[in-house]
CSV table of N, CA, C and O in Angstrom, one decimal:
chain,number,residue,atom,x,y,z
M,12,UNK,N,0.8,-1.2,0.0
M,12,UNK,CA,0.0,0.0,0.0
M,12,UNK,C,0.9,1.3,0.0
M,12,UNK,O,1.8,1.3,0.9
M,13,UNK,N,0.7,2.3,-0.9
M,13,UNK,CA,1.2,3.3,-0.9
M,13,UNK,C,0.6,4.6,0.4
M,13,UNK,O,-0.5,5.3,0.4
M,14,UNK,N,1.3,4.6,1.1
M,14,UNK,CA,0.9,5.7,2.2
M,14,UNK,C,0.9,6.9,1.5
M,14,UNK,O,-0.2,7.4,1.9
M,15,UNK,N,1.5,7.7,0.7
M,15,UNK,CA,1.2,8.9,0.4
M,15,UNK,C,-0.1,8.8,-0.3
M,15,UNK,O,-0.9,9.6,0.1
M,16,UNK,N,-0.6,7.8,-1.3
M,16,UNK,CA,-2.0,7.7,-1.7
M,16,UNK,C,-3.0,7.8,-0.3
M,16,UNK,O,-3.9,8.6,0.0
M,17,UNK,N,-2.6,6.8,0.2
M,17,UNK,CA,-3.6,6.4,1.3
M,17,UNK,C,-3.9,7.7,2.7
M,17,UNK,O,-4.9,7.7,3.5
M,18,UNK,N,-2.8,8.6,2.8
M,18,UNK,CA,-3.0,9.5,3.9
M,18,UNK,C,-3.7,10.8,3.1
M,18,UNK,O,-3.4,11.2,2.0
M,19,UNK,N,-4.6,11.1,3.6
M,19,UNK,CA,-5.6,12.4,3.6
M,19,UNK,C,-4.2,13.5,4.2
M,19,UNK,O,-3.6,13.1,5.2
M,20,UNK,N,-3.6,14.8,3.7
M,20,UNK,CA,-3.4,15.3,4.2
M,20,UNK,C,-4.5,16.7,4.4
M,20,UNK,O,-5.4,16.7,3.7
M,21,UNK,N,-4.3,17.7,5.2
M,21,UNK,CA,-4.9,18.9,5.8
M,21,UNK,C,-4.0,20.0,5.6
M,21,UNK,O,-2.9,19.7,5.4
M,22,UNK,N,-4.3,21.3,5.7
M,22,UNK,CA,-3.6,22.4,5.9
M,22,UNK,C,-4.5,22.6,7.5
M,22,UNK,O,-5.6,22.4,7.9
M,23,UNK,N,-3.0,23.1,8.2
M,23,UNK,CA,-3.2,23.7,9.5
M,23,UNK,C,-2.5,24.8,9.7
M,23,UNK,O,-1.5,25.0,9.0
M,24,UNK,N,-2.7,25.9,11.0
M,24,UNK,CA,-2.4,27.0,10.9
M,24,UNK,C,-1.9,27.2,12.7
M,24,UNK,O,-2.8,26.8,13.5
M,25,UNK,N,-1.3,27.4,13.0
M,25,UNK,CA,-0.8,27.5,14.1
M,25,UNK,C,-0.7,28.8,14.7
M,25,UNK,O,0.0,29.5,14.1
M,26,UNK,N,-1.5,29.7,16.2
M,26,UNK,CA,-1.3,30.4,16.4
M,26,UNK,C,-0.8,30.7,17.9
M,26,UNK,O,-0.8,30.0,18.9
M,27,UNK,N,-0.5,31.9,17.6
M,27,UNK,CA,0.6,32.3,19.0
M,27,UNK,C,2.1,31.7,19.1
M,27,UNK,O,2.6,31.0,18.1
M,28,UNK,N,2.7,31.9,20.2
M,28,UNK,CA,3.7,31.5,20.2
M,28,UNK,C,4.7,32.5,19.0
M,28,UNK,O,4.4,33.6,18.5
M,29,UNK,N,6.3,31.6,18.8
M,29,UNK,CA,7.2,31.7,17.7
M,29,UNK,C,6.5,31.0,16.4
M,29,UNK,O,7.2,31.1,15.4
M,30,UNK,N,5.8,30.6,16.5
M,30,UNK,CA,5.4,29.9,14.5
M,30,UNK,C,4.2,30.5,14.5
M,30,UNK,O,3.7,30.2,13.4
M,31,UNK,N,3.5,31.5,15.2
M,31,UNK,CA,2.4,32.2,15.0
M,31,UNK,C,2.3,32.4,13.5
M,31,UNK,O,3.3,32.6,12.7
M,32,UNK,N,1.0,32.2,13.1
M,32,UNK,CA,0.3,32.0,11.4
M,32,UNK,C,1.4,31.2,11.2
M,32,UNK,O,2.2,32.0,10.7
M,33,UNK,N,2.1,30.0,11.2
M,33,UNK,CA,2.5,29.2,10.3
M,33,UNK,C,1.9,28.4,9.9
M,33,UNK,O,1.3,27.8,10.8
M,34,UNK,N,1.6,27.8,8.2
M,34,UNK,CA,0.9,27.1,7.8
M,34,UNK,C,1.6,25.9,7.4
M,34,UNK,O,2.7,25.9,7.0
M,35,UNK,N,0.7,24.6,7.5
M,35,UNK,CA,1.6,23.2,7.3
M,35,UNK,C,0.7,22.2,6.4
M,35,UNK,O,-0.3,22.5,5.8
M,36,UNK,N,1.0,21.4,6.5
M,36,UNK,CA,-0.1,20.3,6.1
M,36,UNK,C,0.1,18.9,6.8
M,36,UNK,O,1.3,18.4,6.6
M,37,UNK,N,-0.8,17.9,7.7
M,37,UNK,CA,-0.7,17.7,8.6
M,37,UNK,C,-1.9,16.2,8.1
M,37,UNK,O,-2.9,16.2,7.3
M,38,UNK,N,-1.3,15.1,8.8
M,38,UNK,CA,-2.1,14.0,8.1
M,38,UNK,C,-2.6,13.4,9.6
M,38,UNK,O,-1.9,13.6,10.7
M,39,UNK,N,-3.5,12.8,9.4
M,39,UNK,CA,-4.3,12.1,11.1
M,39,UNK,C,-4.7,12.7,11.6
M,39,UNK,O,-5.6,12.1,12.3
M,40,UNK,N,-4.7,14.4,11.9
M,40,UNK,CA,-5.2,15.2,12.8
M,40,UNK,C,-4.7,15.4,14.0
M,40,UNK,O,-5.5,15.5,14.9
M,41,UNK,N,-3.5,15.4,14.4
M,41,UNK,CA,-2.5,15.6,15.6
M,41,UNK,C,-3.2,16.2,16.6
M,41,UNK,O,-3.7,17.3,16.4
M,42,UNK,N,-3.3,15.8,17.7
M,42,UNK,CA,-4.2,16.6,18.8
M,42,UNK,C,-2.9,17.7,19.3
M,42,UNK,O,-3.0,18.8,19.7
M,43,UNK,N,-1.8,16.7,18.9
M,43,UNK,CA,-0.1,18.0,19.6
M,43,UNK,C,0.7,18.3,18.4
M,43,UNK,O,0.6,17.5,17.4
M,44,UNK,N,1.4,19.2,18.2
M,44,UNK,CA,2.7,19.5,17.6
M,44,UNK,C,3.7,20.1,18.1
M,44,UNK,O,3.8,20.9,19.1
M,45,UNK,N,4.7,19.4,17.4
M,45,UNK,CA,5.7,19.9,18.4
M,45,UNK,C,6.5,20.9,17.4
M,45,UNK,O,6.6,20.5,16.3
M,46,UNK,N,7.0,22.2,17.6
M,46,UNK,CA,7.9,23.0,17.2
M,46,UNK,C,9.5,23.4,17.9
M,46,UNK,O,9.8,23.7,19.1
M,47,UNK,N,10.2,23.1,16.9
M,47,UNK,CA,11.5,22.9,17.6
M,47,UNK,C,12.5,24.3,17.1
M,47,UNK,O,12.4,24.4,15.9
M,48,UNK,N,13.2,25.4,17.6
M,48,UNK,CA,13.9,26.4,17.3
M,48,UNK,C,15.4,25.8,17.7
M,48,UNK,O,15.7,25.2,18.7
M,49,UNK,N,16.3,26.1,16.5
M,49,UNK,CA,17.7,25.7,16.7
M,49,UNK,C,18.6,26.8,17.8
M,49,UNK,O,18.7,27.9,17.2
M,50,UNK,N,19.2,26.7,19.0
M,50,UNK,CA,19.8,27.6,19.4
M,50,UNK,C,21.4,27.5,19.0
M,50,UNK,O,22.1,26.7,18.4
M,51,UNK,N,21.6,28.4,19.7
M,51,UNK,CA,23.5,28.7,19.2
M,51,UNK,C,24.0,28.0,20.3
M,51,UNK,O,23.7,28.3,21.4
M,52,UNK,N,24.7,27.2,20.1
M,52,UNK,CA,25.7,26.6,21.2
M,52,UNK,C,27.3,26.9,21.4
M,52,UNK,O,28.1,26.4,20.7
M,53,UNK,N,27.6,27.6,22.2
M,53,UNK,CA,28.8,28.0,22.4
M,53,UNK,C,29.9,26.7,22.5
M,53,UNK,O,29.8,26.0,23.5
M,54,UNK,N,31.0,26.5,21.5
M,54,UNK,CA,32.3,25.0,21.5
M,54,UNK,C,31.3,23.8,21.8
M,54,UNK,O,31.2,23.2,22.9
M,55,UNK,N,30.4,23.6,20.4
M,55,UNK,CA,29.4,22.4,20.7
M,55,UNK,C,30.6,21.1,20.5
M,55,UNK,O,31.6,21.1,19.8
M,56,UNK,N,30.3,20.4,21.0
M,56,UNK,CA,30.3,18.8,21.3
M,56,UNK,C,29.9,18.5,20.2
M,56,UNK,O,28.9,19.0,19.7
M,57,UNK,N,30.8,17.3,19.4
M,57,UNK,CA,30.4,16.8,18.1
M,57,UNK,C,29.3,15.9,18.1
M,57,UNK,O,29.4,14.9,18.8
M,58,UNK,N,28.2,16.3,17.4
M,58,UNK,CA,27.2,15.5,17.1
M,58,UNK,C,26.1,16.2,18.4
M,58,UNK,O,25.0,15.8,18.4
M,59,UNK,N,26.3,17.1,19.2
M,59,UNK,CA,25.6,18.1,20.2
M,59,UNK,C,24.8,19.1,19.3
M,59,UNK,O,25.5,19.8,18.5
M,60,UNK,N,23.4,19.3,19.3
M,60,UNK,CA,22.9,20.6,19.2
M,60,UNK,C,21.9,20.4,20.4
M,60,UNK,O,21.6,19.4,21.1
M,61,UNK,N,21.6,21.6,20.4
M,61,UNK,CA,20.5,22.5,21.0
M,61,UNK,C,19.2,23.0,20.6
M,61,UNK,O,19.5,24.1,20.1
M,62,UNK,N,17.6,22.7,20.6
M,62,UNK,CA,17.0,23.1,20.6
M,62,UNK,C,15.8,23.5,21.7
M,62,UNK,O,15.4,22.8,22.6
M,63,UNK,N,15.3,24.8,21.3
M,63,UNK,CA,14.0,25.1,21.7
M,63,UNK,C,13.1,24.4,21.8
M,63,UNK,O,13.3,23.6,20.9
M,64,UNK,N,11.6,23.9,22.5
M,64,UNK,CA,10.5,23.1,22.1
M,64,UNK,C,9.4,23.7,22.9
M,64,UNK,O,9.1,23.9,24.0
M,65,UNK,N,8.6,23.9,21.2
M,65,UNK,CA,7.2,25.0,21.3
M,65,UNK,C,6.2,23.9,21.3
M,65,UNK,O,6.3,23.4,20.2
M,66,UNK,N,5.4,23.5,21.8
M,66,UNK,CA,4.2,22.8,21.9
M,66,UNK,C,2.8,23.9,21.5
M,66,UNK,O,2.7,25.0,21.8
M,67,UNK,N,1.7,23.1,20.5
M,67,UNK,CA,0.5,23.7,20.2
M,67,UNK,C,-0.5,22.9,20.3
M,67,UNK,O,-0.2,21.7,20.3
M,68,UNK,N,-1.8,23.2,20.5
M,68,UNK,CA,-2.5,21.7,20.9
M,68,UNK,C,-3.5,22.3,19.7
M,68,UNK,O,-3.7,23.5,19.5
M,69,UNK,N,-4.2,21.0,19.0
M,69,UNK,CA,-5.6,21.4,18.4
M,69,UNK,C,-6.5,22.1,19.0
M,69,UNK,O,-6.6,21.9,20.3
M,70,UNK,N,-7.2,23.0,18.3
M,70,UNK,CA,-8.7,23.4,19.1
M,70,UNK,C,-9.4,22.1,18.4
M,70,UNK,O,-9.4,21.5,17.3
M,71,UNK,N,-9.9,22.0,19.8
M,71,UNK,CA,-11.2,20.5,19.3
M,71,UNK,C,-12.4,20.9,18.7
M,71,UNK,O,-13.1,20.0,18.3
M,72,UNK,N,-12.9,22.4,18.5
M,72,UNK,CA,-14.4,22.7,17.9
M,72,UNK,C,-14.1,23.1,16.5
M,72,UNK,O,-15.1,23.4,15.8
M,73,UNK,N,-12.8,23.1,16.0
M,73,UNK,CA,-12.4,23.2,14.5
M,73,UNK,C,-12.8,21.8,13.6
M,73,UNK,O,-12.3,20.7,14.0
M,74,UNK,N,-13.6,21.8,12.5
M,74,UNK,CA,-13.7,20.7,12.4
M,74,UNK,C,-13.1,20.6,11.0
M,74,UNK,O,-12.5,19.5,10.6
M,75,UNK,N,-13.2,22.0,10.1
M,75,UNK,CA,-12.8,21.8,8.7
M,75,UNK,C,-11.4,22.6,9.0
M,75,UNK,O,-11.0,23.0,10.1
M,76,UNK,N,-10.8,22.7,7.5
M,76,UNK,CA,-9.9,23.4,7.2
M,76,UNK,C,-9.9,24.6,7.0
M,76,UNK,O,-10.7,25.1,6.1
M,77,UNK,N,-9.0,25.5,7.6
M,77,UNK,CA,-7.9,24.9,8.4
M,77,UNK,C,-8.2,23.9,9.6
M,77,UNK,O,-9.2,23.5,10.2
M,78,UNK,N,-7.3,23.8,9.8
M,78,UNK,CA,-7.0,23.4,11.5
M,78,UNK,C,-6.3,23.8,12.3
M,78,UNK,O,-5.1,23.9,11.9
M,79,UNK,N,-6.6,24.1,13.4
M,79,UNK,CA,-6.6,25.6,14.2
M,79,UNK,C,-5.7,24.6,15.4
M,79,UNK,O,-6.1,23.6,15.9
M,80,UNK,N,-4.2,25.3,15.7
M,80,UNK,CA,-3.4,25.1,16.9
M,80,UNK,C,-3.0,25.9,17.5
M,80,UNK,O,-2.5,27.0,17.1
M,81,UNK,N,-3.4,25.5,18.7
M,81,UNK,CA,-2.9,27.5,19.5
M,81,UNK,C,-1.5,26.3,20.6
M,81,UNK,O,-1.2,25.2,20.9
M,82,UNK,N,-0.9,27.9,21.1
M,82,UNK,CA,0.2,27.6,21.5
M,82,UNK,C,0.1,27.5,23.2
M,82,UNK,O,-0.4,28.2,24.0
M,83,UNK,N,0.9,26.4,23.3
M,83,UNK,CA,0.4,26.0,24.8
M,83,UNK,C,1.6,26.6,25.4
M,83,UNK,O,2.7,26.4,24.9
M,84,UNK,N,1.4,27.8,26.7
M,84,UNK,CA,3.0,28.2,27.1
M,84,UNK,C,3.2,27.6,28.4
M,84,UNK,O,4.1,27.9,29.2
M,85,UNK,N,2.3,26.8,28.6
M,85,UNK,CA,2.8,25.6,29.7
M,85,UNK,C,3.4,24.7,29.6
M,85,UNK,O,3.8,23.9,30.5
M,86,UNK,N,3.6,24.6,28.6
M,86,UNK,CA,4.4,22.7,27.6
M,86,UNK,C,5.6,23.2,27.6
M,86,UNK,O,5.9,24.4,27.8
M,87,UNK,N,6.3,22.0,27.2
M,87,UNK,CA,6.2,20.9,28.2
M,87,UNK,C,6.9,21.1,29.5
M,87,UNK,O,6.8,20.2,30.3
């Protein structure tokens, strides 16, 4: 079975936060997303980075497209 035939994707829109209005397209309907920001690491360690992590949750009363993620600033 070919999965890209077989997956439905969506456009979603993410608000608040650093990806505020970012648009994506998103298959299954993720109740979470995760957004990741690369930081600068000062004499990194080989194979070492550093990232940020932005969590967004679906709004549950969105039912069409878009699909609506607001940004959680309690996560994780």
């Amino acid at each position: 079975m070919d999965l890209h035939v077989a997956t439905k994707w969506e456009t979603a829109v993410l608000a608040g936060g650093p990806a505020d209005g970012l648009h994506m397209q998103v298959a299954g309907r993720p109740s979470v997303l995760q957004v990741t920001c690369p930081c600068r690491v000062e004499a990194p360690e080989d194979g070492v980075r550093v990232e940020a992590v932005y969590v967004y949750r679906r709004h549950p009363g969105v039912h069409g497209e878009p699909l609506a993620y607001g940004y959680d600033c309690a996560s994780p």
